[in-house]
PDB file of C-alpha atoms in Angstrom:
ATOM      1  CA  MET A   1       0.000   0.000   0.000  1.00 62.00           C
ATOM      2  CA  SER A   2       1.363   3.392  -0.947  1.00 82.00           C
ATOM      3  CA  GLN A   3       1.957   6.268   1.435  1.00 81.00           C
ATOM      4  CA  ALA A   4      -0.763   8.235  -0.376  1.00 78.00           C
ATOM      5  CA  GLN A   5      -3.281   5.455   0.329  1.00 85.00           C
ATOM      6  CA  ASN A   6      -2.205   5.337   3.967  1.00 83.00           C
ATOM      7  CA  ASP A   7      -2.591   9.117   4.242  1.00 87.00           C
ATOM      8  CA  HIS A   8      -6.011   8.903   2.580  1.00 89.00           C
ATOM      9  CA  ASN A   9      -7.164   6.398   5.201  1.00 92.00           C
ATOM     10  CA  PHE A  10      -5.827   8.520   8.059  1.00 90.00           C
ATOM     11  CA  LEU A  11      -7.532  11.593   6.582  1.00 91.00           C
ATOM     12  CA  LEU A  12     -10.811   9.711   6.414  1.00 94.00           C
ATOM     13  CA  GLY A  13     -10.467   8.576  10.016  1.00 95.00           C
ATOM     14  CA  ILE A  14      -9.691  12.059  11.289  1.00 94.00           C
ATOM     15  CA  LEU A  15     -12.589  13.619   9.379  1.00 94.00           C
ATOM     16  CA  ALA A  16     -14.939  10.889  10.597  1.00 96.00           C
ATOM     17  CA  TYR A  17     -14.002  11.597  14.188  1.00 96.00           C
ATOM     18  CA  GLN A  18     -13.965  15.403  13.834  1.00 94.00           C
ATOM     19  CA  ASN A  19     -17.443  15.361  12.340  1.00 94.00           C
ATOM     20  CA  ALA A  20     -18.736  13.058  15.090  1.00 95.00           C
ATOM     21  CA  PHE A  21     -19.526  10.272  12.623  1.00 96.00           C
ATOM     22  CA  ILE A  22     -17.625   7.829  14.842  1.00 97.00           C
ATOM     23  CA  SER A  23     -16.409   7.719  18.427  1.00 97.00           C
ATOM     24  CA  ARG A  24     -12.780   7.818  19.457  1.00 97.00           C
ATOM     25  CA  GLU A  25     -13.039   4.158  20.433  1.00 97.00           C
ATOM     26  CA  ALA A  26     -14.436   3.257  17.002  1.00 97.00           C
ATOM     27  CA  LEU A  27     -11.611   5.197  15.334  1.00 97.00           C
ATOM     28  CA  PHE A  28      -8.959   3.351  17.345  1.00 97.00           C
ATOM     29  CA  ALA A  29     -10.599  -0.025  16.729  1.00 97.00           C
ATOM     30  CA  GLY A  30     -10.905   0.711  13.015  1.00 97.00           C
ATOM     31  CA  ILE A  31      -7.295   1.844  12.678  1.00 96.00           C
ATOM     32  CA  GLN A  32      -6.079  -1.170  14.611  1.00 97.00           C
ATOM     33  CA  ALA A  33      -8.018  -3.515  12.293  1.00 97.00           C
ATOM     34  CA  TRP A  34      -6.832  -1.609   9.226  1.00 96.00           C
ATOM     35  CA  LEU A  35      -3.181  -1.790  10.333  1.00 93.00           C
ATOM     36  CA  TYR A  36      -3.613  -5.550  10.646  1.00 94.00           C
ATOM     37  CA  ASP A  37      -5.272  -5.918   7.217  1.00 92.00           C
ATOM     38  CA  LYS A  38      -4.589  -3.105   4.756  1.00 91.00           C
ATOM     39  CA  SER A  39      -6.356  -4.911   1.920  1.00 93.00           C
ATOM     40  CA  LYS A  40      -9.523  -3.055   3.008  1.00 94.00           C
ATOM     41  CA  SER A  41      -9.997   0.668   3.316  1.00 94.00           C
ATOM     42  CA  LEU A  42     -10.596   2.233   6.707  1.00 96.00           C
ATOM     43  CA  ALA A  43     -14.083   3.256   5.512  1.00 96.00           C
ATOM     44  CA  GLU A  44     -14.889  -0.362   4.670  1.00 96.00           C
ATOM     45  CA  ILE A  45     -13.600  -1.577   8.019  1.00 97.00           C
ATOM     46  CA  LEU A  46     -15.559   1.054   9.964  1.00 97.00           C
ATOM     47  CA  HIS A  47     -18.655   0.142   7.984  1.00 97.00           C
ATOM     48  CA  ASN A  48     -18.150  -3.595   8.583  1.00 96.00           C
ATOM     49  CA  GLN A  49     -17.635  -2.968  12.291  1.00 97.00           C
ATOM     50  CA  GLY A  50     -20.962  -1.134  12.427  1.00 96.00           C
ATOM     51  CA  ALA A  51     -19.358   2.177  13.368  1.00 97.00           C
ATOM     52  CA  LEU A  52     -20.232   3.911  10.095  1.00 96.00           C
ATOM     53  CA  ASP A  53     -23.556   3.455   8.319  1.00 95.00           C
ATOM     54  CA  ALA A  54     -23.892   3.606   4.532  1.00 96.00           C
ATOM     55  CA  ASP A  55     -25.245   7.163   4.410  1.00 96.00           C
ATOM     56  CA  ARG A  56     -22.528   8.595   6.635  1.00 95.00           C
ATOM     57  CA  ARG A  57     -19.887   6.598   4.787  1.00 95.00           C
ATOM     58  CA  ALA A  58     -20.970   8.111   1.468  1.00 96.00           C
ATOM     59  CA  LEU A  59     -21.036  11.590   2.990  1.00 95.00           C
ATOM     60  CA  LEU A  60     -17.625  11.081   4.579  1.00 95.00           C
ATOM     61  CA  GLU A  61     -16.073   9.817   1.357  1.00 93.00           C
ATOM     62  CA  ALA A  62     -17.435  12.901  -0.442  1.00 95.00           C
ATOM     63  CA  LEU A  63     -15.978  15.090   2.294  1.00 94.00           C
ATOM     64  CA  VAL A  64     -12.583  13.413   1.890  1.00 93.00           C
ATOM     65  CA  ARG A  65     -12.704  13.934  -1.891  1.00 92.00           C
ATOM     66  CA  GLN A  66     -13.513  17.630  -1.378  1.00 94.00           C
ATOM     67  CA  HIS A  67     -10.751  18.056   1.205  1.00 91.00           C
ATOM     68  CA  LEU A  68      -8.274  16.425  -1.162  1.00 91.00           C
ATOM     69  CA  LYS A  69      -9.442  18.615  -4.039  1.00 94.00           C
ATOM     70  CA  GLN A  70      -8.822  21.730  -1.952  1.00 93.00           C
ATOM     71  CA  ASN A  71      -5.291  20.504  -1.309  1.00 90.00           C
ATOM     72  CA  GLY A  72      -4.212  19.603  -4.835  1.00 91.00           C
ATOM     73  CA  ASP A  73      -5.347  15.967  -4.537  1.00 88.00           C
ATOM     74  CA  ASP A  74      -2.419  15.389  -2.196  1.00 84.00           C
ATOM     75  CA  PRO A  75      -3.363  13.379   0.916  1.00 82.00           C
ATOM     76  CA  GLN A  76      -0.187  14.501   2.728  1.00 83.00           C
ATOM     77  CA  LYS A  77      -1.059  18.170   2.173  1.00 85.00           C
ATOM     78  CA  SER A  78      -4.607  17.496   3.328  1.00 83.00           C
ATOM     79  CA  LEU A  79      -3.325  15.963   6.550  1.00 82.00           C
ATOM     80  CA  GLN A  80      -0.955  18.882   7.085  1.00 86.00           C
ATOM     81  CA  ALA A  81      -3.825  21.327   6.548  1.00 85.00           C
ATOM     82  CA  MET A  82      -5.740  19.731   9.379  1.00 81.00           C
TER      83      MET A  82
END
């Protein structure tokens, strides 16, 4: 998995928590599961764990896309902007 993909997943997790879509405990559990198995995205893991429903997942993924767009489609810059 590339650094950009890792940064994208971390960005998604931070935005999910900041927007109160998930709890801190759900974020930690999701990241822990994702670090163990990076074949799935953090959004997919959070969804599978029941921490993120389909509507909020879609909204969150749109929010991540917009945040990336504002930062030149660079996940590292998006994380730095936060």
